[in-house]
Short mmCIF file of C-alpha atoms in Angstrom, two decimals:
data_model
loop_
_atom_site.label_atom_id
_atom_site.label_comp_id
_atom_site.label_asym_id
_atom_site.label_seq_id
_atom_site.Cartn_x
_atom_site.Cartn_y
_atom_site.Cartn_z
CA MET S 800 -0.82 -14.16 3.95
CA GLU S 801 -3.41 -12.66 1.58
CA HIS S 802 -2.18 -13.23 -2.09
CA ALA S 803 -0.17 -10.59 -3.85
CA GLY S 804 -2.33 -10.39 -7.21
CA LEU S 805 -6.32 -10.56 -6.94
CA ALA S 806 -7.95 -11.61 -3.93
CA GLY S 807 -10.20 -15.11 -5.28
CA GLU S 808 -7.55 -15.07 -8.50
CA GLU S 809 -6.07 -18.43 -7.75
CA ASP S 810 -8.83 -20.07 -8.12
CA LEU S 811 -10.15 -19.34 -11.93
CA PRO S 812 -9.62 -20.82 -14.88
CA ALA S 813 -5.09 -19.23 -16.47
CA ILE S 814 -7.37 -17.47 -18.89
CA TRP S 815 -9.31 -15.25 -16.59
CA THR S 816 -5.99 -14.32 -15.46
CA SER S 817 -3.98 -12.71 -18.12
CA SER S 818 -4.83 -9.96 -20.93
CA PRO S 819 -4.96 -11.59 -24.94
CA ASP S 820 -2.24 -11.13 -26.13
CA ARG S 821 -4.08 -8.90 -28.68
CA ARG S 822 -1.78 -7.38 -31.15
CA LEU S 823 -1.41 -3.38 -31.85
CA THR S 824 -2.98 -0.98 -34.17
CA GLU S 825 -0.15 1.17 -36.22
CA ARG S 826 -1.36 4.01 -34.12
CA GLU S 827 -0.79 2.11 -30.24
CA ILE S 828 2.49 0.88 -31.69
CA ALA S 829 3.52 4.86 -31.51
CA VAL S 830 2.00 5.99 -28.61
CA SER S 831 3.65 2.87 -26.96
CA THR S 832 7.36 4.43 -28.94
CA THR S 833 6.93 7.65 -26.63
CA ALA S 834 5.09 6.49 -23.05
CA PRO S 835 5.09 3.34 -21.04
CA PRO S 836 1.69 1.24 -20.80
CA CYS S 837 1.23 1.69 -17.07
CA GLU S 838 2.30 4.97 -15.20
CA LEU S 839 2.06 5.90 -11.83
CA VAL S 840 1.42 9.55 -10.95
CA SER S 841 2.20 10.84 -7.73
CA VAL S 842 1.33 14.45 -6.43
CA GLN S 843 0.36 15.51 -2.72
CA ASP S 844 -3.04 15.02 -2.65
CA TYR S 845 -3.55 12.03 -5.42
CA VAL S 846 -2.47 9.54 -6.59
CA THR S 847 -2.92 8.73 -10.86
CA VAL S 848 -3.16 5.32 -12.23
CA ILE S 849 -2.62 5.04 -16.08
CA LEU S 850 -3.34 2.88 -18.10
CA ARG S 851 -2.17 2.95 -22.73
CA PRO S 852 -2.33 0.36 -24.75
CA SER S 853 0.21 -1.32 -24.46
CA VAL S 854 -0.68 -3.31 -21.17
CA VAL S 855 -2.66 -5.76 -23.77
CA GLN S 856 1.48 -6.20 -24.83
CA SER S 857 2.24 -6.70 -21.47
CA SER S 858 2.56 -9.23 -19.34
CA TRP S 859 1.43 -10.00 -16.83
CA THR S 860 4.41 -10.30 -14.53
CA ASP S 861 4.70 -6.17 -15.38
CA ILE S 862 1.60 -5.42 -14.64
CA GLU S 863 1.42 -7.35 -11.71
CA ALA S 864 5.29 -5.18 -10.62
CA PHE S 865 3.21 -2.20 -11.64
CA GLY S 866 0.21 -3.78 -9.09
CA SER S 867 2.77 -4.04 -6.28
CA ASP S 868 4.00 -0.35 -6.90
CA VAL S 869 0.70 1.16 -7.09
CA ARG S 870 -0.32 -0.43 -3.68
CA SER S 871 2.79 0.38 -1.44
CA GLU S 872 2.60 4.42 -2.30
CA LEU S 873 -1.91 3.78 -2.36
CA GLU S 874 -0.17 2.27 1.29
CA ARG S 875 1.83 5.06 2.40
CA ARG S 876 -1.01 7.60 2.70
CA THR S 877 -3.58 7.87 5.54
CA ALA S 878 -7.47 7.49 2.66
CA PRO S 879 -5.92 7.48 -0.20
CA ALA S 880 -7.36 9.63 -3.08
CA CYS S 881 -6.94 7.64 -6.39
CA VAL S 882 -7.73 8.59 -10.39
CA VAL S 883 -7.35 5.28 -12.82
CA ASP S 884 -7.45 7.02 -16.05
CA LEU S 885 -8.85 4.71 -18.22
CA SER S 886 -9.12 7.35 -20.61
CA PRO S 887 -5.89 6.14 -23.47
CA LEU S 888 -8.01 3.20 -23.95
CA ASN S 889 -10.78 1.62 -26.45
CA TYR S 890 -10.39 -2.50 -25.32
CA MET S 891 -10.14 -3.45 -21.41
CA GLY S 892 -8.82 -7.08 -20.78
CA SER S 893 -9.03 -9.25 -18.10
CA ALA S 894 -5.96 -8.42 -16.16
CA ILE S 895 -6.61 -4.75 -16.49
CA VAL S 896 -10.17 -5.66 -14.82
CA ALA S 897 -7.21 -7.46 -12.21
CA LEU S 898 -5.32 -4.75 -11.88
CA ILE S 899 -8.19 -1.74 -11.06
CA VAL S 900 -9.68 -4.16 -9.10
CA ARG S 901 -6.20 -5.10 -6.76
CA VAL S 902 -6.15 -1.10 -6.96
CA TRP S 903 -9.46 -0.55 -5.54
CA LYS S 904 -9.45 -2.86 -2.20
CA VAL S 905 -5.99 -1.26 -1.14
CA VAL S 906 -7.73 2.41 -1.32
CA GLN S 907 -11.09 0.94 0.59
CA ALA S 908 -8.91 -1.28 2.46
CA ARG S 909 -7.25 2.45 3.99
CA ASP S 910 -10.43 4.16 4.07
CA GLY S 911 -10.50 6.36 1.29
CA ARG S 912 -11.94 7.21 -2.30
CA MET S 913 -10.92 5.90 -6.33
CA VAL S 914 -13.09 8.21 -9.58
CA VAL S 915 -12.16 5.77 -12.87
CA VAL S 916 -12.23 7.74 -15.88
CA CYS S 917 -13.12 6.02 -19.22
CA PRO S 918 -14.68 8.52 -22.11
CA ASN S 919 -14.51 5.36 -24.77
CA ALA S 920 -18.05 3.63 -24.72
CA ALA S 921 -16.19 0.22 -25.26
CA VAL S 922 -14.22 -0.13 -22.51
CA LEU S 923 -17.84 1.22 -20.32
CA GLU S 924 -19.50 -1.17 -21.09
CA VAL S 925 -17.05 -4.01 -20.39
CA ILE S 926 -17.59 -1.83 -16.55
CA ARG S 927 -21.05 -1.71 -17.13
CA LEU S 928 -21.73 -5.52 -17.76
CA ALA S 929 -19.54 -6.52 -15.06
CA GLY S 930 -21.63 -4.70 -12.91
CA LEU S 931 -18.18 -2.01 -11.28
CA ASP S 932 -20.17 0.79 -12.12
CA LYS S 933 -22.56 0.41 -9.08
CA ILE S 934 -18.89 0.46 -7.25
CA TRP S 935 -16.96 2.90 -8.75
CA THR S 936 -16.82 5.36 -9.63
CA VAL S 937 -17.06 6.56 -12.88
CA THR S 938 -16.54 9.72 -14.85
CA PRO S 939 -15.43 10.64 -18.51
CA ARG S 940 -13.28 12.96 -17.53
CA LEU S 941 -10.13 13.75 -15.31
CA GLU S 942 -11.17 17.34 -14.60
CA ASP S 943 -14.43 15.80 -13.31
CA ALA S 944 -12.14 13.14 -10.88
CA GLN S 945 -10.46 15.86 -9.92
CA LYS S 946 -13.40 17.50 -9.04
CA LYS S 947 -15.24 14.23 -7.16
CA LEU S 948 -11.68 13.80 -5.01
CA GLY S 949 -11.75 17.04 -4.17
CA VAL S 950 -8.45 17.55 -4.89
CA LYS S 951 -5.89 20.21 -7.73
CA GLY S 952 -4.23 19.33 -10.64
CA SER S 953 -0.54 19.50 -11.33
CA SER S 954 1.39 20.37 -14.06
CA ALA S 955 4.43 19.64 -11.58
CA SER S 956 3.76 16.28 -11.54
CA ILE S 957 6.10 14.04 -11.68
CA PRO S 958 6.35 9.98 -12.72
CA MET S 959 7.36 8.37 -10.14
CA VAL S 960 6.59 3.64 -11.44
CA THR S 961 7.36 2.95 -14.89
CA THR S 962 6.99 -0.35 -16.42
CA SER S 963 8.21 -1.37 -19.95
CA PRO S 964 6.55 -1.91 -22.98
CA ALA S 965 6.52 -5.27 -24.35
CA SER S 966 6.87 -5.94 -28.20
CA PRO S 967 4.60 -5.43 -30.14
CA GLU S 968 6.30 -7.69 -32.91
CA ALA S 969 6.02 -10.95 -30.49
CA GLY S 970 3.35 -13.61 -31.30
CA GLY S 971 -0.64 -12.19 -31.66
CA VAL S 972 -2.68 -13.51 -31.77
CA PRO S 973 -5.29 -13.45 -35.60
CA SER S 974 -7.40 -10.22 -34.91
CA SER S 975 -10.81 -11.76 -35.67
CA ARG S 976 -14.28 -11.26 -34.27
CA ILE S 977 -15.49 -14.35 -32.69
CA TRP S 978 -11.72 -13.95 -30.83
CA TYR S 979 -12.54 -11.11 -29.47
CA PHE S 980 -15.45 -11.81 -28.78
CA THR S 981 -15.06 -14.80 -25.76
CA MET S 982 -11.83 -12.68 -24.81
CA GLY S 983 -14.66 -10.34 -24.13
CA ALA S 984 -17.07 -13.07 -22.19
CA LEU S 985 -14.88 -14.25 -20.32
CA THR S 986 -13.22 -10.44 -19.65
CA VAL S 987 -16.93 -10.05 -18.38
CA LEU S 988 -18.13 -13.14 -16.20
CA LEU S 989 -14.03 -12.55 -13.91
CA ALA S 990 -15.16 -8.85 -13.59
CA LEU S 991 -18.84 -10.15 -12.58
CA ILE S 992 -16.61 -12.96 -9.93
CA VAL S 993 -14.07 -10.73 -8.76
CA VAL S 994 -17.70 -8.77 -7.43
CA LEU S 995 -19.22 -11.88 -5.84
CA VAL S 996 -16.06 -12.76 -4.19
CA ILE S 997 -16.03 -9.38 -2.48
CA ALA S 998 -19.48 -8.79 -2.07
CA ALA S 999 -18.66 -12.97 0.27
CA ARG S 1000 -16.41 -11.49 2.04
CA ARG S 1001 -18.23 -8.64 3.30
#
């Protein structure tokens, strides 16, 4: 029976399968009080997965549960069209990479299409360094993603599934450049391993 999480993740060191407990900026905290860290918007012709900065404060259990909800929604559809919207992010940890790969695998298994919206240069660099831009379609704007999928945006879209943000006051890790560099490097290594695992299973 396939593991509910990321394929091959049981072979990875624990630090590679969880997001760094990064402290949020004041602006990110303000956003997290009005919007959930993860949001699933399901309309007739496609699904949008929105990830916000406060997701880095969410527990792996919450992210795993959200991934299961997204998977269930995608599996209800034949050849699902999916947009993963990373436009709110200026940082991408390993748990976020794992979540997107999990979504991508479900879309691939059902002969669907996925487009990642990523306007932030730092987040895009992580994707590129990991070689994920070779297997994902990445675009800077939501409108471009919708065009690539051949779908139309809907002002009547209603969020169907959300997760609750973790408390920003929860014990964080000091914001040192060395720590960020280390976690960034581990994120890239995780993504590379994911690509190799996927390639080996083809």
